[in-house]
Short mmCIF file of C-alpha atoms in Angstrom, two decimals:
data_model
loop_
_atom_site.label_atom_id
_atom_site.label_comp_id
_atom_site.label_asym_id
_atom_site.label_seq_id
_atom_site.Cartn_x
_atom_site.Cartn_y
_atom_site.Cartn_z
CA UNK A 195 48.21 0.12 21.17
CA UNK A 196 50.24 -2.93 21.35
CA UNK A 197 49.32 -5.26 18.15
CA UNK A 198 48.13 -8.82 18.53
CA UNK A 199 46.65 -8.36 22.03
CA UNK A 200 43.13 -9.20 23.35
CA UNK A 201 43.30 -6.74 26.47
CA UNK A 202 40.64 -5.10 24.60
CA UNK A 203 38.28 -7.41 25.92
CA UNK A 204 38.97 -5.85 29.24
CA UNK A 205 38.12 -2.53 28.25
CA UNK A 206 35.47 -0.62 29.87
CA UNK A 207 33.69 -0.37 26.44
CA UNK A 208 30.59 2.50 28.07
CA UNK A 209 33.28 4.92 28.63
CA UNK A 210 35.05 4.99 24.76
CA UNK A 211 33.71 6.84 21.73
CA UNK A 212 36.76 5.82 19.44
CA UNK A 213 39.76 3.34 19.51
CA UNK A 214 42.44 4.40 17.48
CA UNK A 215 45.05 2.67 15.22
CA UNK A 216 43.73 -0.72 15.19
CA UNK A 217 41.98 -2.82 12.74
CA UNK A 218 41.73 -6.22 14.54
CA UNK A 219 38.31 -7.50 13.05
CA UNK A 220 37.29 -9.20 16.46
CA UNK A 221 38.33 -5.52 18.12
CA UNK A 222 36.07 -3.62 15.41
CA UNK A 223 33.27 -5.92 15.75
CA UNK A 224 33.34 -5.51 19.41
CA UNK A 225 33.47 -2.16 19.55
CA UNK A 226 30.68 -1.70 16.70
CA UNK A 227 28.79 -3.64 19.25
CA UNK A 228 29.06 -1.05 22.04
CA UNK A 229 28.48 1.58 19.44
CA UNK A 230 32.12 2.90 19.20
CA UNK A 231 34.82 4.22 16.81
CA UNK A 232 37.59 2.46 15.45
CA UNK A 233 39.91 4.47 13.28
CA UNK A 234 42.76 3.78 11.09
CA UNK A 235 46.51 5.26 11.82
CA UNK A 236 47.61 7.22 9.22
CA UNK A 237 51.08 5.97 9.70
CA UNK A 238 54.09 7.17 7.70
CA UNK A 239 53.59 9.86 5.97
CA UNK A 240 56.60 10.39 3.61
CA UNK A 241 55.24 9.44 0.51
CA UNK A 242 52.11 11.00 0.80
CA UNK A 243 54.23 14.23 1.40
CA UNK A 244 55.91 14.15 -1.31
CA UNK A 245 53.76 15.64 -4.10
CA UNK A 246 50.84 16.13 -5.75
CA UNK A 247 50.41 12.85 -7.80
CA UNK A 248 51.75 10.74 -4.35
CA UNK A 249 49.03 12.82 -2.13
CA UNK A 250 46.10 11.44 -4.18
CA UNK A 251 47.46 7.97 -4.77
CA UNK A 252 47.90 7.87 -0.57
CA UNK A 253 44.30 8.98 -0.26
CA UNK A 254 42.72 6.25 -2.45
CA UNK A 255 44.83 3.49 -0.56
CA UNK A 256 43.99 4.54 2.87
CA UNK A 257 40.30 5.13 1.99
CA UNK A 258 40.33 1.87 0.67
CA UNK A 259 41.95 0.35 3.13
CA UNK A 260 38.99 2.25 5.83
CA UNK A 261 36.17 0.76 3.80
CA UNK A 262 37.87 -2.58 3.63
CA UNK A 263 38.21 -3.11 6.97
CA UNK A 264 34.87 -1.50 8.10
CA UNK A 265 36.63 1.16 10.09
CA UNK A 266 35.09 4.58 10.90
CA UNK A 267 37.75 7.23 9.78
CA UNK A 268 41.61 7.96 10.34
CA UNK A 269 44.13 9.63 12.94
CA UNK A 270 47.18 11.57 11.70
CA UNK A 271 50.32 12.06 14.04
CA UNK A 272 52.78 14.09 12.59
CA UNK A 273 55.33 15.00 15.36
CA UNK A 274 57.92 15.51 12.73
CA UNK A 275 59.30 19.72 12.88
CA UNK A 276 57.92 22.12 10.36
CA UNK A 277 59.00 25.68 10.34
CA UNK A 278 56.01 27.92 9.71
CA UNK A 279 55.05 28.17 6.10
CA UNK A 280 57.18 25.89 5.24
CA UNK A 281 56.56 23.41 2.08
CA UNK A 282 56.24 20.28 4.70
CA UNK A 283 53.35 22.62 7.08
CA UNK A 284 51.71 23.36 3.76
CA UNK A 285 51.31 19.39 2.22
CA UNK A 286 50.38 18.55 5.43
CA UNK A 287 47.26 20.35 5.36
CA UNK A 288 46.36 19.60 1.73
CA UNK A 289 47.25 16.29 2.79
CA UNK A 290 44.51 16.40 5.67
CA UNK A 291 41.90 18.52 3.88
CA UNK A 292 41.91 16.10 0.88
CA UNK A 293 41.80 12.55 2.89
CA UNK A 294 38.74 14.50 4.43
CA UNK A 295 37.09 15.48 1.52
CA UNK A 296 37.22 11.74 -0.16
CA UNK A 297 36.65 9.90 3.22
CA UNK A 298 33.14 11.95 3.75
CA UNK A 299 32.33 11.59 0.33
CA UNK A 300 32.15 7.70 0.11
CA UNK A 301 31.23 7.57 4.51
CA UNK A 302 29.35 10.86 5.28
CA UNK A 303 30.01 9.96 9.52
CA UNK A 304 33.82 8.99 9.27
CA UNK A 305 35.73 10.60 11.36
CA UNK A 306 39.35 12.23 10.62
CA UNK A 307 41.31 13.26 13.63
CA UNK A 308 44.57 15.05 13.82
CA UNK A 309 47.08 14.54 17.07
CA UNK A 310 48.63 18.20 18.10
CA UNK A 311 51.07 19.04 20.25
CA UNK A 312 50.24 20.33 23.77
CA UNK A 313 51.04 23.90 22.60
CA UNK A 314 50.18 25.21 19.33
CA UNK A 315 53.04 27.51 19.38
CA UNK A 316 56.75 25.67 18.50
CA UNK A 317 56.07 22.95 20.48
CA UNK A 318 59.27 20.52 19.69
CA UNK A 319 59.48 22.54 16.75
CA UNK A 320 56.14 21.64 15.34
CA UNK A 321 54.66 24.77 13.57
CA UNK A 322 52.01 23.87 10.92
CA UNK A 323 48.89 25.13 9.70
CA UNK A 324 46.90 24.67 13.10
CA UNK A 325 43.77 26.46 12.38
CA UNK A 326 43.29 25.02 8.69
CA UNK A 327 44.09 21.83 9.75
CA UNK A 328 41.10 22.51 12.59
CA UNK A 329 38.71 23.02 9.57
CA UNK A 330 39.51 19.34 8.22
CA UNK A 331 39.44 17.35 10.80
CA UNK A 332 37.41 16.85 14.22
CA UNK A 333 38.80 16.31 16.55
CA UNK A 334 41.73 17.41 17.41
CA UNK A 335 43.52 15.46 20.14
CA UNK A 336 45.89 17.59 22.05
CA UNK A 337 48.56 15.57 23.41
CA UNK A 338 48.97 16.68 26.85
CA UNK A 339 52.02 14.31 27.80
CA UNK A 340 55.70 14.30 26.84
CA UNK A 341 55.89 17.69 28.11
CA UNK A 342 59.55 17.10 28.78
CA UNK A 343 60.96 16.61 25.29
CA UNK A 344 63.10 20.04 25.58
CA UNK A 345 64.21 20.99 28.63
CA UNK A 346 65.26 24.19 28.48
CA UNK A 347 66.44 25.12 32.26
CA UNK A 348 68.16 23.04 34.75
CA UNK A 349 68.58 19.32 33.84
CA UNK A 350 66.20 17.65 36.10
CA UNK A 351 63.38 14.94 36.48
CA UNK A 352 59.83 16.18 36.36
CA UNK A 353 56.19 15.63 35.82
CA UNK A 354 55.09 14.47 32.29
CA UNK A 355 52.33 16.63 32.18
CA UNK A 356 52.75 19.77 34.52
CA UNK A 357 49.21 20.47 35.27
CA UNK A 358 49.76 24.56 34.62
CA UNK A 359 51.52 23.84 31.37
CA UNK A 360 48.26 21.11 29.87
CA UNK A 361 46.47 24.61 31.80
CA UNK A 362 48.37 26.87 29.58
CA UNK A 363 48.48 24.92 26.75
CA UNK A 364 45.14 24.32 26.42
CA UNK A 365 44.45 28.10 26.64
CA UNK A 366 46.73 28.98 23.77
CA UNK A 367 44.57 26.16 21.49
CA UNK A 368 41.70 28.33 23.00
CA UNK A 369 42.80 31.22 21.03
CA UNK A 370 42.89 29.09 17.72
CA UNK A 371 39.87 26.97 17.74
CA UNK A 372 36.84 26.13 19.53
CA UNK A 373 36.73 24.06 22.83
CA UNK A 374 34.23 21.80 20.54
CA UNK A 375 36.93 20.21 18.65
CA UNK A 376 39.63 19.82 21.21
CA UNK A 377 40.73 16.22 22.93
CA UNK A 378 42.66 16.43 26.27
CA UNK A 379 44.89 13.40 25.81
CA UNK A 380 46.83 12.22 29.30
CA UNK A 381 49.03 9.22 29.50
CA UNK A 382 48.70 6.67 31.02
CA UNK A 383 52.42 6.28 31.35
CA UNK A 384 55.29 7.76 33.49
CA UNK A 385 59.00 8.13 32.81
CA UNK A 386 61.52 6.28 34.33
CA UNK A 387 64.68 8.41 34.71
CA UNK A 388 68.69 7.19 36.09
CA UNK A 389 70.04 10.17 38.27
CA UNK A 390 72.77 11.76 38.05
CA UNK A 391 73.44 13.14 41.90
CA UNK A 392 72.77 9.91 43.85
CA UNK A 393 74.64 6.93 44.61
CA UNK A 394 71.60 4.57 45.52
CA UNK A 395 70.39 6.33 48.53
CA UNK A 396 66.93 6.48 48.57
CA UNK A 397 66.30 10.20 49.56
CA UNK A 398 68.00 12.28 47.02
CA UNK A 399 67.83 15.67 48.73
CA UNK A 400 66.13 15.87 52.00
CA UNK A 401 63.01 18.11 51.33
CA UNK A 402 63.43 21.38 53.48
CA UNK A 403 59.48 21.57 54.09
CA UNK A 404 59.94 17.70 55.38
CA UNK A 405 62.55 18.52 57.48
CA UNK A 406 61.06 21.81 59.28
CA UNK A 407 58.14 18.99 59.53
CA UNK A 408 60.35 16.25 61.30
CA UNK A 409 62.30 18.81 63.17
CA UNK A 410 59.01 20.93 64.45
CA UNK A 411 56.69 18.19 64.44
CA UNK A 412 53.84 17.32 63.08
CA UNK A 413 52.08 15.17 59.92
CA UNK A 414 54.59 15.05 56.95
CA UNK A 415 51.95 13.30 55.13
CA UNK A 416 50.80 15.44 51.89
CA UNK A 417 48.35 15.36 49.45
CA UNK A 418 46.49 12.62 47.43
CA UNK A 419 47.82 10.07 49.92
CA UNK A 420 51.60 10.18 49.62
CA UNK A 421 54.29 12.31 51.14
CA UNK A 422 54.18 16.20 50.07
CA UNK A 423 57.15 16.07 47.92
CA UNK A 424 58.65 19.38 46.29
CA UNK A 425 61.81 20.41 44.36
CA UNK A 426 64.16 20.08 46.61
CA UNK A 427 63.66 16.16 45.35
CA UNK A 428 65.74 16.54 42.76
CA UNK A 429 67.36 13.96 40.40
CA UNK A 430 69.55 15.74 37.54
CA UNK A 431 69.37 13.86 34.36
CA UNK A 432 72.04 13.52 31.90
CA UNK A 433 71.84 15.99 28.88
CA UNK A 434 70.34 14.96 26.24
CA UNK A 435 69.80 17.71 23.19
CA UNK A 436 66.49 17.28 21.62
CA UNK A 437 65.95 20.06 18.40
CA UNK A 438 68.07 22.39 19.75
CA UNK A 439 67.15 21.84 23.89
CA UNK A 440 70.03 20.68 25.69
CA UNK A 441 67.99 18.12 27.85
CA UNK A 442 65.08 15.86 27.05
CA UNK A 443 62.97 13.56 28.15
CA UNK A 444 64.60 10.89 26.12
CA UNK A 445 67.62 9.94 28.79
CA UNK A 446 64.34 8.14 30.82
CA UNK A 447 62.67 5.05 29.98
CA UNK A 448 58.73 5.45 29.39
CA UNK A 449 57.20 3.01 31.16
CA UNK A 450 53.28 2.05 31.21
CA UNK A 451 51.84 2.16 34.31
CA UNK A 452 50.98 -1.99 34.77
CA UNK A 453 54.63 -2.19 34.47
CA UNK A 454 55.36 0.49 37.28
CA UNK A 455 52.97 -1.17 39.71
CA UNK A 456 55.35 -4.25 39.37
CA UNK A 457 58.46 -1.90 39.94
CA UNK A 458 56.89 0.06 43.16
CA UNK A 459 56.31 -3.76 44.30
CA UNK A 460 59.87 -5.70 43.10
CA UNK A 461 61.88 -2.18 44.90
CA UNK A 462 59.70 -2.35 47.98
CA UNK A 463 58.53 1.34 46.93
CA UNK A 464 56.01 2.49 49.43
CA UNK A 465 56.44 5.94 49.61
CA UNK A 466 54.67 7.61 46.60
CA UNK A 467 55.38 11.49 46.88
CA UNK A 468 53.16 13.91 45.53
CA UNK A 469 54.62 17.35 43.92
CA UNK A 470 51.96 19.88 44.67
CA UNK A 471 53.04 22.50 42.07
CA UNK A 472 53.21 20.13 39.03
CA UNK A 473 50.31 18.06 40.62
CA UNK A 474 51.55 14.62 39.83
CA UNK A 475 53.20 11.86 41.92
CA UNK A 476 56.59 10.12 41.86
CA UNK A 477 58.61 8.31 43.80
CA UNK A 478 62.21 6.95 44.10
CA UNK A 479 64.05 3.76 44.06
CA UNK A 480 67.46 2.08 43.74
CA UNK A 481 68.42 -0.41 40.95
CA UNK A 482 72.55 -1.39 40.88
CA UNK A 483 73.71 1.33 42.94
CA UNK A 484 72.35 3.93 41.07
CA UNK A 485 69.23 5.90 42.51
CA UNK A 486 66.06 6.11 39.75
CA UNK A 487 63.04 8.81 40.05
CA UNK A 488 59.65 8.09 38.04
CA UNK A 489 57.31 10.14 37.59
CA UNK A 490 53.64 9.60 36.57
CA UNK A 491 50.50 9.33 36.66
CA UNK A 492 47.59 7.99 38.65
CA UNK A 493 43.86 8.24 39.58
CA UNK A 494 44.10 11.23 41.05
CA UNK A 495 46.48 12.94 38.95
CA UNK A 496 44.20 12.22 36.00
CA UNK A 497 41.59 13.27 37.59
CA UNK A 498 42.18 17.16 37.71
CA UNK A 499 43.60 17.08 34.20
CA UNK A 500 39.71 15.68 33.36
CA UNK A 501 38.40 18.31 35.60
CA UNK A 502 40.17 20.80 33.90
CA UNK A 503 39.17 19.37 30.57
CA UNK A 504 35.51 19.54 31.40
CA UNK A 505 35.49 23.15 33.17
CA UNK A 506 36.59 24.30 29.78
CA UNK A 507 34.01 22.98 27.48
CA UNK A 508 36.17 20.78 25.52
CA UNK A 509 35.02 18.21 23.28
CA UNK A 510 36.39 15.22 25.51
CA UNK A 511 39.13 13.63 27.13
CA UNK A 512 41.75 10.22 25.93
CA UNK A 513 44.89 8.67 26.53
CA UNK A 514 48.34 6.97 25.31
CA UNK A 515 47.70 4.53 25.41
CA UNK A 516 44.67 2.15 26.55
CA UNK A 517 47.19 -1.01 26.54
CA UNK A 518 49.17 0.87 29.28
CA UNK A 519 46.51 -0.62 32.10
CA UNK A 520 48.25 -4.20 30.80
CA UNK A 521 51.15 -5.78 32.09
CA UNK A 522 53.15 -6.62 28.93
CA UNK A 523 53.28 -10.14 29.85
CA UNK A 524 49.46 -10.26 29.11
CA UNK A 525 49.95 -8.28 25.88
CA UNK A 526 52.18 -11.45 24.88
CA UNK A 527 55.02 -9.30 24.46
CA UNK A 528 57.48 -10.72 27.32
CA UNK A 529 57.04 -12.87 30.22
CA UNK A 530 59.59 -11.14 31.85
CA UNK A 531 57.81 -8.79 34.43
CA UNK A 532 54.61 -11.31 34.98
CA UNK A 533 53.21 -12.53 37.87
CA UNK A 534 52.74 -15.84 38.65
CA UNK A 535 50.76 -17.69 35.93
CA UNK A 536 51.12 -14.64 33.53
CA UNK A 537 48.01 -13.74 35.69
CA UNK A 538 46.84 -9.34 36.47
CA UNK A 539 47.52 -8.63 40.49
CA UNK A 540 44.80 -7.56 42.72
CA UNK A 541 46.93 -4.33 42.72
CA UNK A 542 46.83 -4.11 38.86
CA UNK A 543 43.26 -5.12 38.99
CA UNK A 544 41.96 -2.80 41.25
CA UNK A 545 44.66 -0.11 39.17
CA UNK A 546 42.25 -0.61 36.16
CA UNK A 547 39.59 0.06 38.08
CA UNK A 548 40.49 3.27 39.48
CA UNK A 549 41.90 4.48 36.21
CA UNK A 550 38.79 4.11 34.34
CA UNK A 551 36.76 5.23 37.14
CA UNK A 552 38.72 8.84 37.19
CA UNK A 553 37.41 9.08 33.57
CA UNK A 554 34.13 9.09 35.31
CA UNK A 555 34.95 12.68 36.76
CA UNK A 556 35.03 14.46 32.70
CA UNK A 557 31.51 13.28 32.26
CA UNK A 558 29.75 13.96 35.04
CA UNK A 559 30.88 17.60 35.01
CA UNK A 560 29.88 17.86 31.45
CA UNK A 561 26.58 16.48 32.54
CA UNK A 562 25.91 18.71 35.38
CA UNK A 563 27.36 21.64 33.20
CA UNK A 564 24.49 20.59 30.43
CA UNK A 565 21.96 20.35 33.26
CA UNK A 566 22.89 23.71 34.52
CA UNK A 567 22.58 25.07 30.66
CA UNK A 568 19.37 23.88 30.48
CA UNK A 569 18.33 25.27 33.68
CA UNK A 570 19.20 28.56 32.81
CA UNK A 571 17.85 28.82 29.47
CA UNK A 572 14.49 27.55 30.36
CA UNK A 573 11.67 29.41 30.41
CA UNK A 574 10.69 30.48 34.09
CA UNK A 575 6.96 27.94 33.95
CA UNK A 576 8.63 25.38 31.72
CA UNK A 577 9.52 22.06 33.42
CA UNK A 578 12.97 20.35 32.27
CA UNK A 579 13.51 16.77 31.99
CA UNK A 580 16.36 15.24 33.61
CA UNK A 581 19.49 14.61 31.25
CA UNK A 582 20.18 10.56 31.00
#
């Protein structure tokens, strides 16, 4: 989250459990108020690597600093690699496994979460001690996004979050743990990337299904309510090695999606294409001669990662980040992209709106699923009360 903001006044507090990585007292008290979460960032974990002697001093801090601050347990992001085994994988855990041990012990209902990579298996290089750390710490919060940090084949724009690799992904933490602890986090951000093969022409590479369209006839209209885009699309990035990939999502700009809204609208962008393989949209625009490709996501992209979420019993669904929805002109950052008066748009209005109204489609599957479940393990004369 962006610090010193009040967007969270805008949140749609009945749809959060926990807000992570702040400790605003006016946030915590408001979110105590709607009976939700707020946990504390682990941060930098270095030190607290180190040893022995450092891990314990660590732990006493931070659980002091929880209980100061009236905050309801802790996150850890570690995205740094481990090799498996290794002496960093192995700390880690203790690390994890103690901070639990102390937390519960002084707040029996804290909760200590641990961010993992979409993949359990070498994700960015990332191998530690998944299934241990799984017996610490609940949940776990996949992080579905940032897909594209090695790029292994051709050097070229795509979605964030592939919806057959969060698929996959989530299948492979399937074989590790139960469904019960997992998170499906999505962003709530797209990628904003310079390409290579274009000299500011707005269609990259004609798309050959478009053109049969044009040519034959017929409605070149696709899905979700933007043009059926598919490969063909392409914008080729510069290389960028990553650990050991030669290309990576780091040659594009990650952008939240307030601040895309205001691009789509400053560029004239009404064409949003939709790539029916990776099921995600994007579209294209020129800035200084040079032709630009972002990809993101949207309502209805976030919708079937929730659906998919739900149809495989996992604990829940979040995002990167909840200050995303803002333009960063409200977040007092810069006044450099805001609209008149420093004021949302009806488009970014009615954005928020939709975004938080896609969460809607994780819970009432889960609901209907628990309905269902109760249904079917009912006795045939027994009556069952609706679920609230």
């Amino acid at each position: 989250m962006y610090p010193f903001t009040r967007n969270f006044r805008e949140y749609n507090w009945t749809r959060l459990t926990t807000v992570a990585w702040q400790d605003d007292p006016e946030l915590v008290c408001m979110a105590h108020a709607h009976g939700v979460r707020v946990v504390a960032n682990a941060g930098n974990l270095k030190e607290a690597l180190k040893g022995p002697v450092q891990r314990v001093d660590w732990v006493l801090q931070m659980v002091k600093h929880i209980i100061a601050h009236a905050l309801d347990g802790i996150n850890f992001d570690l995205e740094e690699a481990a090799a498996p085994g290794s002496d960093v994988a192995k700390a880690y855990t203790q690390l994890v496994g103690l901070t639990s041990e102390v937390l519960h012990e002084v707040a029996p209902h804290s909760q200590v979460s641990v961010d993992v990579p979409w993949t359990p298996f070498d994700s960015d290089g990332r191998n530690y001690e998944w299934t241990e750390l799984a017996r610490h710490a609940d949940p776990l919060f996949v992080m579905g996004y940032d897909m594209q940090a090695q790029i292994w084949g051709r050097c070229i724009a795509s979605a964030n979050d592939p919806f057959s690799l969060v698929l996959n992904g989530l299948k492979q933490w399937l074989y590790l743990v139960p469904a019960s602890v997992l998170v499906l986090g999505v962003p709530w951000y797209g990628y904003d990337y310079e390409c290579l093969n274009s000299d500011g022409q707005q269609d990259l590479v004609l798309d050959v299904g478009q053109q049969m369209q044009e040519t034959c006839g017929g409605d070149s209209r696709g899905m979700r309510g933007g043009a059926e885009g598919s490969r063909g699309d392409v914008c080729e990035l510069h290389p960028a090695e990553f650990r050991g990939a030669p290309c990576s999502d780091l040659v594009g700009a990650q952008r939240p999606i307030a601040e895309l809204l205001q691009v789509m609208d400053s560029h004239g962008v009404g064409n949003v294409k939709w790539d029916s393989l990776q099921q995600a949209p994007y579209f294209n625009y020129a800035k200084d001669g040079k032709m630009h490709q972002v990809w993101f996501s949207n309502p209805e992209s976030l919708a079937l990662r929730y659906e998919m979420a739900a149809e495989l019993g996992l604990k829940g669904v979040g995002a990167w980040n909840l200050e995303h929805l803002f333009s960063r002109s409200e977040a007092g950052i810069t006044a450099a992209l805001a609209p008149a008066g420093g004021q949302a748009s009806p488009t970014e209005l009615q954005m928020r709106a939709s975004m938080w109204q896609a969460v809607e489609t994780f819970f009432l599957l889960r609901v209907n699923a628990s309905k269902a479940s109760a249904l079917s393990h009912s006795p045939p004369d027994s009556k069952v009360a609706p679920l609230s």
